[in-house]
């Protein structure tokens, strides 16, 4: 359906329920990263089992793995709604490198770098390589179970609005689910874009948002 309104399209999130609905997805993605960190730790120590002094300690996993998760949470990586693939990749790389540098600098400062440097490098390389694909797999499962994403409404049903709705519907990994469209063009009321209903004008959008 082609709109004739000249109103620009904007996405408007519901104020209350999305934050509650996003908690399960955030927790699952956080747990996924934590399990990848544990798997990386166990893998490194298994590979280094013949060199006891080169193994990582559980305290290092708890402290620096925790730092890694906290930095990612601070960057809104859990659940990461509205982030493009490029932004997601950038956050993944920068947060992992930041935590790795903190770990390496701390280890060097306490004069424990020589005996554990190989383990450290392998640990963070494994995290860098494995955690993002695992995130994609987990997120795909959440999308399949309709457990990923927050509802949004679109302001404007013109060409830009149609393109916005179509893009969000076809790319659920963004986590933004259009549930309604509002436009001041009364001729469009009762129609739909990509299956998303055009409910009414902008004033109705504000009334329903505040309701």
Short mmCIF file of C-alpha atoms in Angstrom, two decimals:
data_model
loop_
_atom_site.label_atom_id
_atom_site.label_comp_id
_atom_site.label_asym_id
_atom_site.label_seq_id
_atom_site.Cartn_x
_atom_site.Cartn_y
_atom_site.Cartn_z
CA UNK A 1 0.00 0.00 0.00
CA UNK A 2 1.37 3.39 -1.01
CA UNK A 3 0.80 6.33 1.33
CA UNK A 4 0.28 9.87 0.12
CA UNK A 5 1.13 11.74 3.31
CA UNK A 6 4.29 13.80 3.43
CA UNK A 7 4.82 13.15 7.14
CA UNK A 8 8.26 11.78 7.97
CA UNK A 9 8.36 8.35 9.54
CA UNK A 10 9.53 7.87 13.10
CA UNK A 11 9.58 4.85 15.36
CA UNK A 12 7.98 5.35 18.76
CA UNK A 13 8.48 2.78 21.49
CA UNK A 14 5.88 1.92 24.10
CA UNK A 15 7.06 3.19 27.50
CA UNK A 16 6.19 0.39 29.92
CA UNK A 17 5.82 -3.12 28.61
CA UNK A 18 8.90 -3.27 26.27
CA UNK A 19 11.39 -2.97 29.12
CA UNK A 20 9.70 -5.84 30.92
CA UNK A 21 9.41 -7.91 27.76
CA UNK A 22 13.09 -7.38 26.95
CA UNK A 23 14.37 -8.85 30.21
CA UNK A 24 14.25 -12.52 29.15
CA UNK A 25 16.15 -11.81 25.91
CA UNK A 26 18.73 -9.75 27.78
CA UNK A 27 19.23 -12.49 30.34
CA UNK A 28 19.54 -15.23 27.73
CA UNK A 29 22.07 -13.30 25.63
CA UNK A 30 24.04 -12.37 28.75
CA UNK A 31 24.06 -16.02 29.83
CA UNK A 32 25.16 -17.05 26.34
CA UNK A 33 28.24 -14.81 26.56
CA UNK A 34 28.97 -16.03 30.09
CA UNK A 35 28.85 -19.67 28.95
CA UNK A 36 31.12 -18.90 25.99
CA UNK A 37 33.57 -17.33 28.43
CA UNK A 38 33.45 -20.44 30.61
CA UNK A 39 33.93 -22.69 27.58
CA UNK A 40 36.90 -20.59 26.42
CA UNK A 41 38.43 -20.83 29.90
CA UNK A 42 38.02 -24.60 30.06
CA UNK A 43 39.33 -25.01 26.50
CA UNK A 44 42.47 -22.99 27.22
CA UNK A 45 43.21 -24.90 30.40
CA UNK A 46 42.60 -28.21 28.65
CA UNK A 47 45.06 -27.26 25.91
CA UNK A 48 47.58 -26.15 28.54
CA UNK A 49 47.00 -28.99 31.00
CA UNK A 50 50.56 -30.21 30.50
CA UNK A 51 51.98 -26.84 31.57
CA UNK A 52 50.41 -26.12 34.95
CA UNK A 53 52.04 -22.73 35.36
CA UNK A 54 50.48 -21.54 32.08
CA UNK A 55 46.91 -22.31 33.04
CA UNK A 56 44.44 -19.58 33.82
CA UNK A 57 43.01 -19.36 37.29
CA UNK A 58 39.32 -19.30 38.16
CA UNK A 59 39.78 -15.89 39.75
CA UNK A 60 40.90 -14.49 36.40
CA UNK A 61 37.79 -15.84 34.72
CA UNK A 62 35.54 -14.35 37.39
CA UNK A 63 37.20 -10.92 37.41
CA UNK A 64 38.08 -10.30 33.78
CA UNK A 65 35.21 -12.30 32.33
CA UNK A 66 32.99 -10.18 34.55
CA UNK A 67 34.66 -7.01 33.29
CA UNK A 68 33.99 -8.13 29.73
CA UNK A 69 30.30 -8.74 30.44
CA UNK A 70 29.91 -5.45 32.31
CA UNK A 71 31.47 -3.44 29.47
CA UNK A 72 29.15 -5.12 26.97
CA UNK A 73 26.13 -4.47 29.17
CA UNK A 74 27.18 -0.82 29.51
CA UNK A 75 27.25 -0.59 25.70
CA UNK A 76 23.64 -1.85 25.59
CA UNK A 77 24.66 -5.16 24.05
CA UNK A 78 21.98 -6.97 26.04
CA UNK A 79 19.65 -7.26 24.25
CA UNK A 80 20.93 -4.72 21.70
CA UNK A 81 17.61 -3.65 20.20
CA UNK A 82 17.91 -1.26 17.28
CA UNK A 83 21.60 -1.94 16.61
CA UNK A 84 22.68 -2.48 13.03
CA UNK A 85 24.96 -5.43 12.17
CA UNK A 86 27.83 -2.97 11.77
CA UNK A 87 27.20 -1.45 15.19
CA UNK A 88 26.87 -4.89 16.75
CA UNK A 89 30.19 -5.99 15.27
CA UNK A 90 31.89 -2.78 16.40
CA UNK A 91 30.62 -3.18 19.96
CA UNK A 92 31.66 -6.83 20.01
CA UNK A 93 35.20 -6.08 18.85
CA UNK A 94 35.78 -2.98 20.97
CA UNK A 95 34.40 -4.47 24.20
CA UNK A 96 36.40 -7.67 23.78
CA UNK A 97 39.60 -5.80 22.98
CA UNK A 98 39.05 -3.45 25.93
CA UNK A 99 38.59 -6.30 28.39
CA UNK A 100 41.56 -8.17 26.91
CA UNK A 101 43.82 -5.14 27.26
CA UNK A 102 42.72 -4.65 30.87
CA UNK A 103 43.48 -8.31 31.56
CA UNK A 104 46.87 -8.17 29.87
CA UNK A 105 47.85 -4.91 31.56
CA UNK A 106 46.87 -6.22 34.99
CA UNK A 107 48.75 -9.46 34.46
CA UNK A 108 51.83 -7.56 33.31
CA UNK A 109 51.61 -5.24 36.31
CA UNK A 110 51.73 -8.14 38.77
CA UNK A 111 54.71 -9.70 36.94
CA UNK A 112 52.74 -12.78 35.90
CA UNK A 113 52.77 -12.09 32.18
CA UNK A 114 55.56 -14.38 30.93
CA UNK A 115 54.13 -17.63 32.18
CA UNK A 116 50.50 -16.98 31.18
CA UNK A 117 50.67 -14.86 28.03
CA UNK A 118 49.90 -17.74 25.65
CA UNK A 119 46.85 -18.75 27.67
CA UNK A 120 45.65 -15.16 27.78
CA UNK A 121 45.96 -14.65 24.05
CA UNK A 122 44.21 -17.95 23.26
CA UNK A 123 41.41 -17.19 25.75
CA UNK A 124 40.58 -13.79 24.25
CA UNK A 125 40.97 -15.00 20.68
CA UNK A 126 38.46 -17.77 21.39
CA UNK A 127 36.06 -15.23 22.89
CA UNK A 128 36.51 -12.90 19.94
CA UNK A 129 35.84 -15.64 17.39
CA UNK A 130 33.13 -17.67 19.10
CA UNK A 131 30.95 -15.32 21.15
CA UNK A 132 29.41 -13.32 18.29
CA UNK A 133 28.35 -16.33 16.16
CA UNK A 134 26.94 -17.92 19.32
CA UNK A 135 25.00 -14.71 19.97
CA UNK A 136 23.53 -14.92 16.47
CA UNK A 137 22.47 -18.52 17.01
CA UNK A 138 20.84 -17.76 20.36
CA UNK A 139 19.13 -14.66 19.00
CA UNK A 140 17.76 -16.60 16.03
CA UNK A 141 16.27 -19.08 18.46
CA UNK A 142 14.71 -16.26 20.47
CA UNK A 143 13.25 -14.73 17.30
CA UNK A 144 11.83 -18.11 16.30
CA UNK A 145 10.15 -18.31 19.72
CA UNK A 146 8.89 -14.71 19.42
CA UNK A 147 10.94 -13.87 22.52
CA UNK A 148 13.16 -11.18 20.97
CA UNK A 149 12.15 -7.61 20.21
CA UNK A 150 10.12 -4.74 21.59
CA UNK A 151 6.93 -3.30 20.08
CA UNK A 152 7.18 0.07 18.34
CA UNK A 153 4.74 2.29 16.50
CA UNK A 154 5.58 4.18 13.33
CA UNK A 155 4.68 7.86 12.87
CA UNK A 156 4.09 8.52 9.19
CA UNK A 157 2.70 6.23 6.49
CA UNK A 158 4.30 7.81 3.43
CA UNK A 159 7.08 6.22 1.40
CA UNK A 160 9.60 6.56 4.21
CA UNK A 161 7.17 4.98 6.65
CA UNK A 162 6.49 2.12 4.28
CA UNK A 163 10.22 1.51 3.81
CA UNK A 164 10.79 1.64 7.58
CA UNK A 165 8.05 -0.88 8.32
CA UNK A 166 9.12 -3.19 5.53
CA UNK A 167 12.74 -3.12 6.68
CA UNK A 168 11.93 -3.83 10.32
CA UNK A 169 9.52 -6.63 9.42
CA UNK A 170 12.08 -8.28 7.14
CA UNK A 171 14.95 -7.80 9.62
CA UNK A 172 13.75 -9.04 13.04
CA UNK A 173 17.34 -9.09 14.31
CA UNK A 174 16.96 -5.34 14.94
CA UNK A 175 14.50 -6.24 17.66
CA UNK A 176 11.99 -3.52 16.72
CA UNK A 177 8.51 -4.90 16.00
CA UNK A 178 6.11 -2.46 14.29
CA UNK A 179 2.63 -2.99 15.77
CA UNK A 180 0.83 0.12 14.53
CA UNK A 181 1.22 3.09 12.18
CA UNK A 182 -0.19 6.59 12.67
CA UNK A 183 -0.63 9.28 10.04
CA UNK A 184 -2.72 12.46 9.79
CA UNK A 185 -3.92 11.48 6.32
CA UNK A 186 -7.43 10.19 7.06
CA UNK A 187 -7.62 8.41 3.70
CA UNK A 188 -5.01 5.93 4.91
CA UNK A 189 -6.83 4.99 8.11
CA UNK A 190 -7.91 1.36 8.18
CA UNK A 191 -5.22 0.29 5.71
CA UNK A 192 -1.95 -1.43 6.46
CA UNK A 193 1.69 -1.55 5.45
CA UNK A 194 3.26 -5.01 5.36
CA UNK A 195 0.46 -6.25 7.55
CA UNK A 196 0.91 -3.49 10.16
CA UNK A 197 -2.37 -1.55 10.63
CA UNK A 198 -2.68 2.20 10.15
CA UNK A 199 -4.71 3.07 13.22
CA UNK A 200 -5.22 6.81 13.17
CA UNK A 201 -3.64 10.25 13.39
CA UNK A 202 -0.71 11.49 15.46
CA UNK A 203 -2.98 12.68 18.27
CA UNK A 204 -4.28 9.14 18.68
CA UNK A 205 -0.69 7.90 18.84
CA UNK A 206 0.03 10.23 21.76
CA UNK A 207 -3.20 9.26 23.53
CA UNK A 208 -2.48 5.55 23.21
CA UNK A 209 1.15 6.06 24.23
CA UNK A 210 0.08 7.80 27.42
CA UNK A 211 -2.71 5.33 28.11
#
